[in-house]
mmCIF file of C-alpha atoms and ligand atoms in Angstrom:
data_model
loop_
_atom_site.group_PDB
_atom_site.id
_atom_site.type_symbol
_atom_site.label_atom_id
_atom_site.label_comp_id
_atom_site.label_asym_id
_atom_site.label_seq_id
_atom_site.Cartn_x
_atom_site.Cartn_y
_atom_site.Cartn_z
ATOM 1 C CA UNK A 1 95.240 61.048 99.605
ATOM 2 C CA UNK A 2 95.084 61.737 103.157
ATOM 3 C CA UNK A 3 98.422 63.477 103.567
ATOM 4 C CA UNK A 4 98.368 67.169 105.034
ATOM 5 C CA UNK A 5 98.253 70.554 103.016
ATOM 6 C CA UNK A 6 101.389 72.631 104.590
ATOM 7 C CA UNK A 7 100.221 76.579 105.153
ATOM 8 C CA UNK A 8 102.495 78.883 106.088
ATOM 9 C CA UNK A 9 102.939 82.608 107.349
ATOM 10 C CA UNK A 10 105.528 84.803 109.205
ATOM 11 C CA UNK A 11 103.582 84.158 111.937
ATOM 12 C CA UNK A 12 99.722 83.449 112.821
ATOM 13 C CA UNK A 13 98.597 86.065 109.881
ATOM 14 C CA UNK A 14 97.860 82.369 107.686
ATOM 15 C CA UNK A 15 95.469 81.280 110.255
ATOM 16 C CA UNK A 16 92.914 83.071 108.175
ATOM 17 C CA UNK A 17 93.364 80.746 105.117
ATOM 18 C CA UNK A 18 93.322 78.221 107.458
ATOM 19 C CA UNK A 19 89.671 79.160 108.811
ATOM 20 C CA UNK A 20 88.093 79.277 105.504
ATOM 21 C CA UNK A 21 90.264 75.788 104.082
ATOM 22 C CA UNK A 22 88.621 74.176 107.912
ATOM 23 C CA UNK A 23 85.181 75.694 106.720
ATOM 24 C CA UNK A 24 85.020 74.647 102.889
ATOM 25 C CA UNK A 25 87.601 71.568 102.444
ATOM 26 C CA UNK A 26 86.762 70.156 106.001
ATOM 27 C CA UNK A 27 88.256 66.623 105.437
ATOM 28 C CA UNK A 28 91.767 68.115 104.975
ATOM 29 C CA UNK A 29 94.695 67.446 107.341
ATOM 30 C CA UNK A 30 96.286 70.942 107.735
ATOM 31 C CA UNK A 31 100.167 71.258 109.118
ATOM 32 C CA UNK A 32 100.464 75.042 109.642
ATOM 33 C CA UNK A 33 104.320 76.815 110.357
ATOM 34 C CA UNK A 34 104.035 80.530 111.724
ATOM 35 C CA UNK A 35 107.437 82.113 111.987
ATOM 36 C CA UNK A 36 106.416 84.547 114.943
ATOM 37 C CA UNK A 37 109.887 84.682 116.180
ATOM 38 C CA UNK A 38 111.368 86.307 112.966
ATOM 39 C CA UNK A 39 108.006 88.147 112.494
ATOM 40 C CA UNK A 40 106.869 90.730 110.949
ATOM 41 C CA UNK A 41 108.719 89.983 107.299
ATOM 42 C CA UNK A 42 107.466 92.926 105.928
ATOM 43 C CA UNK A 43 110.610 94.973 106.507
ATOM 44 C CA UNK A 44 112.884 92.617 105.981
ATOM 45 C CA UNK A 45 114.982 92.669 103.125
ATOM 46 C CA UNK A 46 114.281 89.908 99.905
ATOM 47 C CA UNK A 47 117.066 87.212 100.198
ATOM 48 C CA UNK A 48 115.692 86.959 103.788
ATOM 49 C CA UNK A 49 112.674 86.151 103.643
ATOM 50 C CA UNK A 50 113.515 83.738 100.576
ATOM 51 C CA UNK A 51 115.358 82.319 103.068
ATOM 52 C CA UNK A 52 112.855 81.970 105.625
ATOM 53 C CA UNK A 53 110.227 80.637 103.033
ATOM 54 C CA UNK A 54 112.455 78.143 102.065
ATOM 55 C CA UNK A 55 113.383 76.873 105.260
ATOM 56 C CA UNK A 56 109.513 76.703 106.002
ATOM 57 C CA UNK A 57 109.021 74.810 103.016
ATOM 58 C CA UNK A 58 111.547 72.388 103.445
ATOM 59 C CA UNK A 59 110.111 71.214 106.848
ATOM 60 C CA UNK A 60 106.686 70.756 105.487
ATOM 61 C CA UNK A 61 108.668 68.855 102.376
ATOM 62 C CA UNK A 62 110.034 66.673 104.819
ATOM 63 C CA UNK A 63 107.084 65.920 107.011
ATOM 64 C CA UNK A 64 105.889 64.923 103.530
ATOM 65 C CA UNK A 65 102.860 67.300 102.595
ATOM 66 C CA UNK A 66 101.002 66.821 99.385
ATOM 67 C CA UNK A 67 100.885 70.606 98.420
ATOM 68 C CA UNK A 68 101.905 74.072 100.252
ATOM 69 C CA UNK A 69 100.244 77.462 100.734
ATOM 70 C CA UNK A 70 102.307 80.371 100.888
ATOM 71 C CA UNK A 71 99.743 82.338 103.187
ATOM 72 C CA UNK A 72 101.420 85.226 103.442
ATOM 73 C CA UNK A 73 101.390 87.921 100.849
ATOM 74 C CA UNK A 74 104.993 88.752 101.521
ATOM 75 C CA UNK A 75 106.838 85.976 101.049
ATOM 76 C CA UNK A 76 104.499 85.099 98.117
ATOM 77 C CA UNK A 77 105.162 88.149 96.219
ATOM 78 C CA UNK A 78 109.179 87.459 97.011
ATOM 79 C CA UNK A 79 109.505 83.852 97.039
ATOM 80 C CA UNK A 80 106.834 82.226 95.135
ATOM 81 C CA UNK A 81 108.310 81.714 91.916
ATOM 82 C CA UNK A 82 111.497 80.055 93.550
ATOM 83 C CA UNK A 83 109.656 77.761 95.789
ATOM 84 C CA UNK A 84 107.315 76.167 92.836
ATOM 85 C CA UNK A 85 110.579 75.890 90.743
ATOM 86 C CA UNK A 86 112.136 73.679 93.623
ATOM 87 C CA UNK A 87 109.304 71.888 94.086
ATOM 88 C CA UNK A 88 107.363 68.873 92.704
ATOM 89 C CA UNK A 89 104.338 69.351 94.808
ATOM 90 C CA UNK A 90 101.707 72.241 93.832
ATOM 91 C CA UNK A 91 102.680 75.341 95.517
ATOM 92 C CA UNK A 92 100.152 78.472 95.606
ATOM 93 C CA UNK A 93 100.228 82.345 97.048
ATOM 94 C CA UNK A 94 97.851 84.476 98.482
ATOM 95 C CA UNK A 95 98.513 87.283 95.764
ATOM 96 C CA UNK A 96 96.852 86.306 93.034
ATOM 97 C CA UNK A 97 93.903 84.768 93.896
ATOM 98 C CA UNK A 98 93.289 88.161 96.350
ATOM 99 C CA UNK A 99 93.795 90.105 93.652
ATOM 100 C CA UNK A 100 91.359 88.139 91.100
ATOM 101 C CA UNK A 101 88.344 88.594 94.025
ATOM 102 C CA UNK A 102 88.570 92.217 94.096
ATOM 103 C CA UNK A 103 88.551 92.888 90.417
ATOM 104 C CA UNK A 104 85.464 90.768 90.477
ATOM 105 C CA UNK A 105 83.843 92.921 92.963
ATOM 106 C CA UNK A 106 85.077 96.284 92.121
ATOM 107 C CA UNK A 107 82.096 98.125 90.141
ATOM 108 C CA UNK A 108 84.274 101.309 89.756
ATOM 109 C CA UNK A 109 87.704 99.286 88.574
ATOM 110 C CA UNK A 110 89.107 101.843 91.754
ATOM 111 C CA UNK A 111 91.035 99.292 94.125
ATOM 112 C CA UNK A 112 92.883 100.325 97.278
ATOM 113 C CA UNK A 113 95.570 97.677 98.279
ATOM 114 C CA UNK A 114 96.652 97.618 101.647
ATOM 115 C CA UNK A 115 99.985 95.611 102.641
ATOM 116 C CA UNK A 116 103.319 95.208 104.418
ATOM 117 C CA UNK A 117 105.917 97.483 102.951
ATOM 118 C CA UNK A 118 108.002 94.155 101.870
ATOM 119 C CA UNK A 119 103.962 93.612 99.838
ATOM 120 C CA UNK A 120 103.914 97.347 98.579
ATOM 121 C CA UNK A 121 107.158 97.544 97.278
ATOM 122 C CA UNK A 122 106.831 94.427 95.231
ATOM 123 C CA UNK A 123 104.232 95.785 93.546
ATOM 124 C CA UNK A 124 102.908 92.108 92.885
ATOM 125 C CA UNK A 125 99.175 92.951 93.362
ATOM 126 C CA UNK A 126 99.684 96.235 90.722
ATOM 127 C CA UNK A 127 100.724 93.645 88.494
ATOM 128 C CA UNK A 128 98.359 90.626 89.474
ATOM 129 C CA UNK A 129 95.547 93.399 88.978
ATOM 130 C CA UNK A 130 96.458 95.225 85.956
ATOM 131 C CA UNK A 131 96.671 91.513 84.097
ATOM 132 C CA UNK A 132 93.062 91.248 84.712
ATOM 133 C CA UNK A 133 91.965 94.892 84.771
ATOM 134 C CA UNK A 134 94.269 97.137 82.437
ATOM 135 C CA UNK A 135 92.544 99.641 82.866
ATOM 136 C CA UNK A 136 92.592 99.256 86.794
ATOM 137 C CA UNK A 137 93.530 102.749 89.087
ATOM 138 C CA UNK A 138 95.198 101.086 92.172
ATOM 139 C CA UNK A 139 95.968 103.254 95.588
ATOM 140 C CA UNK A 140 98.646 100.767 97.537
ATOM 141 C CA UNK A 141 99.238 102.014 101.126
ATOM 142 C CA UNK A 142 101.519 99.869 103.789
ATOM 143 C CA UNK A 143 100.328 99.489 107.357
ATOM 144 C CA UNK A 144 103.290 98.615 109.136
ATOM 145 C CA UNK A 145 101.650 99.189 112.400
ATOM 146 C CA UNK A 146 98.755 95.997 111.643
ATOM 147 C CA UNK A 147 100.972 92.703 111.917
ATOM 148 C CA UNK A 148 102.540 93.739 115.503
ATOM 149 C CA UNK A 149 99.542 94.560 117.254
ATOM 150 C CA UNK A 150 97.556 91.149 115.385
ATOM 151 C CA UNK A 151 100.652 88.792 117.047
ATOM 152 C CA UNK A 152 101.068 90.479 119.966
ATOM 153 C CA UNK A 153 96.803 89.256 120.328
ATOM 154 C CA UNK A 154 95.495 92.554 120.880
ATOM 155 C CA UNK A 155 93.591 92.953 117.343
ATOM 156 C CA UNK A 156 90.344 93.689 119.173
ATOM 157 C CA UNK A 157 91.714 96.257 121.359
ATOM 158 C CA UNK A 158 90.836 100.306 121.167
ATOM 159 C CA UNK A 159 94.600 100.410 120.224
ATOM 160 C CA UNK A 160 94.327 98.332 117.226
ATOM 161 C CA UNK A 161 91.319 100.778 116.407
ATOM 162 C CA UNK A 162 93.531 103.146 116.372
ATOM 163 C CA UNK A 163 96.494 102.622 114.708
ATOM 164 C CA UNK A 164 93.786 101.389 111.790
ATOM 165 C CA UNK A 165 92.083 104.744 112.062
ATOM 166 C CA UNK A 166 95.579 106.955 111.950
ATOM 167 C CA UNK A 167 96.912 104.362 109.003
ATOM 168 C CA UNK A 168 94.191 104.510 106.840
ATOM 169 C CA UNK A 169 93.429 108.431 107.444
ATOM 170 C CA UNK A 170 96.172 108.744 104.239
ATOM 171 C CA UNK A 171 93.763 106.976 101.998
ATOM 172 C CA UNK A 172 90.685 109.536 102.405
ATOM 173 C CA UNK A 173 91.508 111.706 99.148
ATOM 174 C CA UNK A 174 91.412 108.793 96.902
ATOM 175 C CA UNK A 175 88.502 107.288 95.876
ATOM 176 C CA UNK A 176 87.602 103.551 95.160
ATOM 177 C CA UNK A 177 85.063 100.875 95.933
ATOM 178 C CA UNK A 178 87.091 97.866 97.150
ATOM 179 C CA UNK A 179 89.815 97.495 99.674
ATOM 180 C CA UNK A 180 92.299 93.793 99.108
ATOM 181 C CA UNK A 181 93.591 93.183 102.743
ATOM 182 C CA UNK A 182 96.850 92.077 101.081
ATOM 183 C CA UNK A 183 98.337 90.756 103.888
ATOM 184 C CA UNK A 184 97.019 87.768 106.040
ATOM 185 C CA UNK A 185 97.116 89.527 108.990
ATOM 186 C CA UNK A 186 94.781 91.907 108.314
ATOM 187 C CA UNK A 187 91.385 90.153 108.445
ATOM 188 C CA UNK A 188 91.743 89.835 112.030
ATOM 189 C CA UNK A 189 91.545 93.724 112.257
ATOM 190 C CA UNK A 190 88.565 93.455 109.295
ATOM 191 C CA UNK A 191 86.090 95.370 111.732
ATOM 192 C CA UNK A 192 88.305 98.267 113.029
ATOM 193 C CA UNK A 193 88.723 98.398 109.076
ATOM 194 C CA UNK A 194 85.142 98.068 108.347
ATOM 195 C CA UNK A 195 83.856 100.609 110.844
ATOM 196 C CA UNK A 196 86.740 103.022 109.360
ATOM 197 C CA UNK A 197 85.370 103.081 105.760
ATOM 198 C CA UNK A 198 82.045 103.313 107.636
ATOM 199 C CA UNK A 199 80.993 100.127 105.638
ATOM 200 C CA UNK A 200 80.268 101.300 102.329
ATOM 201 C CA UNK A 201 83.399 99.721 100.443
ATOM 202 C CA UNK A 202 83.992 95.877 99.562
ATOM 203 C CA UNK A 203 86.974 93.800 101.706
ATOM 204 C CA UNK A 204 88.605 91.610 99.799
ATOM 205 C CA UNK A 205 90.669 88.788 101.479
ATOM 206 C CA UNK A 206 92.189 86.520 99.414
ATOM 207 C CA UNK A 207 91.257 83.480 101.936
ATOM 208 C CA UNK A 208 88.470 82.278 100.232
ATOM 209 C CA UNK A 209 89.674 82.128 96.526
ATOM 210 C CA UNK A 210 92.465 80.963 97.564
ATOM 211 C CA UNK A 211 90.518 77.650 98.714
ATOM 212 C CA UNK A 212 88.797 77.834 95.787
ATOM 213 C CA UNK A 213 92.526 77.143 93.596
ATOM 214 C CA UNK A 214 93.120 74.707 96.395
ATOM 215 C CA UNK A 215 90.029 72.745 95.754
ATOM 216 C CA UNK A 216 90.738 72.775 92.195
ATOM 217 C CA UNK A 217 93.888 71.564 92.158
ATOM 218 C CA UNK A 218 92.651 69.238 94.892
ATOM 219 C CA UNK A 219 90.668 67.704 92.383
ATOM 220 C CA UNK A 220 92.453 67.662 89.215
ATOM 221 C CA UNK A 221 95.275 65.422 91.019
ATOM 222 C CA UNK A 222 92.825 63.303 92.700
ATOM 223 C CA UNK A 223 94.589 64.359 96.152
ATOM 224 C CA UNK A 224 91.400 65.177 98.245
ATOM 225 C CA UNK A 225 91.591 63.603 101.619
ATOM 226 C CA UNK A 226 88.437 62.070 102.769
ATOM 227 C CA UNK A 227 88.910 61.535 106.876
ATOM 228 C CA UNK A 228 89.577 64.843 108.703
ATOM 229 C CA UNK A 229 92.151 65.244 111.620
ATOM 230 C CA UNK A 230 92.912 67.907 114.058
ATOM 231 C CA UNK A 231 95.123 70.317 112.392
ATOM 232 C CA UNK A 232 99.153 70.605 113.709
ATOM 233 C CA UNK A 233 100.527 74.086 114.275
ATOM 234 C CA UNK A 234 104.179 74.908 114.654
ATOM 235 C CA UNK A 235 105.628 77.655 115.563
ATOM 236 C CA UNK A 236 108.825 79.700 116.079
ATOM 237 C CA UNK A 237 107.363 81.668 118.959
ATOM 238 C CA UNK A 238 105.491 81.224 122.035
ATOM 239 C CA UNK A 239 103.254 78.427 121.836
ATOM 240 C CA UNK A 240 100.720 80.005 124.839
ATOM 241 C CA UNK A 241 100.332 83.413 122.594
ATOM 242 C CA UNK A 242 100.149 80.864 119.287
ATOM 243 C CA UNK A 243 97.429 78.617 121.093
ATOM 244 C CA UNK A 244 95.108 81.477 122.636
ATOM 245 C CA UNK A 245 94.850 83.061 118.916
ATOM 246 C CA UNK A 246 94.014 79.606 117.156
ATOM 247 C CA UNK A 247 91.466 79.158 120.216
ATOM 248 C CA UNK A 248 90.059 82.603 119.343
ATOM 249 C CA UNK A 249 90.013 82.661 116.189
ATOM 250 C CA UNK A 250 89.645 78.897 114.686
ATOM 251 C CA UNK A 251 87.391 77.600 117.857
ATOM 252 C CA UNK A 252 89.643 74.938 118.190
ATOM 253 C CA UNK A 253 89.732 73.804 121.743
ATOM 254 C CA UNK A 254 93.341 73.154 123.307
ATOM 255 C CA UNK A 255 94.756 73.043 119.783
ATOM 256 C CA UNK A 256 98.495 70.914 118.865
ATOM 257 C CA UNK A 257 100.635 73.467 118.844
ATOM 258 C CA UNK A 258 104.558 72.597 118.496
ATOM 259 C CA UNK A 259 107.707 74.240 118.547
ATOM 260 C CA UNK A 260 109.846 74.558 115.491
ATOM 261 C CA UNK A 261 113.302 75.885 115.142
ATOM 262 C CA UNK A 262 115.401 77.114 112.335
HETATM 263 N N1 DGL B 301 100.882 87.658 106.914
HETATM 264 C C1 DGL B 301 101.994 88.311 106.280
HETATM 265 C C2 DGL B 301 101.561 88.843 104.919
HETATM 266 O O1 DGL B 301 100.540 88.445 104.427
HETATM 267 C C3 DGL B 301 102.553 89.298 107.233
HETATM 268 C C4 DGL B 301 103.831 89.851 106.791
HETATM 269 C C5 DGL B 301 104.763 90.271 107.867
HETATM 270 O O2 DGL B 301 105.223 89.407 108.608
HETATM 271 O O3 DGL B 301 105.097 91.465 107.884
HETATM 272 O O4 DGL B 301 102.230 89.631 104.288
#
């Protein structure tokens, strides 16, 4: 079935699903919404980003996708339930398969959790974690500096190494073995992160097992597209800053990249 899997984000933060779904499910058409213009969601309060999600979803409904992925911890962790009610199509978040990868890779059961404070508050990945792991000690810490300085482009600057360094300075009493990026944003600051914890503890994104639950439901409703296309980005913000990140970060030469207003 050769129609496109919707992903969606506050803003270009879903791009990193969208890597890993271009690296392991290459054959699928991809429509991608980023809602940089009412970016970051973090902040914001519940019934607004429901709202936003929804009117996200709804366009990709209407362009007719044959599932969505809520890439973006926030609005997962606030509007996930909802949207999968409304919906026929599958609908997945970022949350739970995120928080699935780290328990696998935590030796110690000791799992920091860093997110927007919209993600924090929620406490979805204490929960997502503690179903697995019971027994699980979780240290959650929001980084409400991260998402501004990935959309504004400058993640590989010395002041994104910085505001990582000062944010994560409140995480040095605790001790655990595996950090969840638990926001989508954040692997694009992964080695300002990495060279923080000086490389000795495990980064878990949830990008890759997320494609993993894709693929699987992929399969199981016999919706795998077999003839690739270039992907089609939209987005509520300015399509030069949108294009120079997905030409960064995806390799994708002069990439589509639309406007789309709500
Ligand atoms: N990528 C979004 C997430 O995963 C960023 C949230 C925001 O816009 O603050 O939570």
């Amino acid at each position: 079935m050769n129609a496109p899997i919707g992903v969606i984000d506050s803003g270009v933060g879903g791009l990193t699903v969208v890597r890993e779904l271009r690296k392991y499910l290459p054959d699928e058409p991809i429509v991608y919404i980023g809602d940089d213009a009412r970016c970051p969601y973090g902040p914001r309060p519940a019934e607004e980003v429901l709202q936003f999600t929804m009117e996200m979803v709804e366009s990709l409904a209407q362009m007719g996708v044959k599932m969505v992925v809520i890439a973006c911890n926030t609005a997962t962790a606030i509007a996930l339930e909802e949207v999968q009610k409304r919906y026929d199509f599958p609908v997945i978040g970022v949350i739970q398969p995120g928080a699935r990868a780290a328990v696998k890779a935590s030796l110690t059961g000791e799992i920091a959790v860093l997110g927007t404070m919209g993600t924090v508050n929620s406490k979805a990945y204490d929960h997502a974690i503690q179903r697995l792991q019971p027994q699980a000690t979780i240290y959650s810490l929001a980084c409400p500096g991260f998402v501004p300085i990935v959309e504004s482009g400058a993640y590989r600057s010395l002041q994104a190494r910085m505001i990582v360094d000062q944010t994560l300075q409140s995480l040095q009493a605790s001790s655990f073995d595996t950090v969840i990026l638990g926001c989508t944003h954040y692997p694009l600051l992964q080695e300002h992160i990495e060279d923080h914890f000086l490389h000795n503890k495990q980064i878990i994104s949830s990008a890759v097992e997320t494609v993993v639950d894709i693929e699987r439901i992929l399969t199981e409703k016999h919706i795998l597209s077999a003839a690739a296309t270039e992907p089609i980005f939209y987005t509520t913000g300015s399509i030069e800053k949108f294009q120079s990140i997905v030409e960064d970060w995806l390799s994708i030469e002069r990439p589509d990249v639309r406007t789309i207003t709500f």
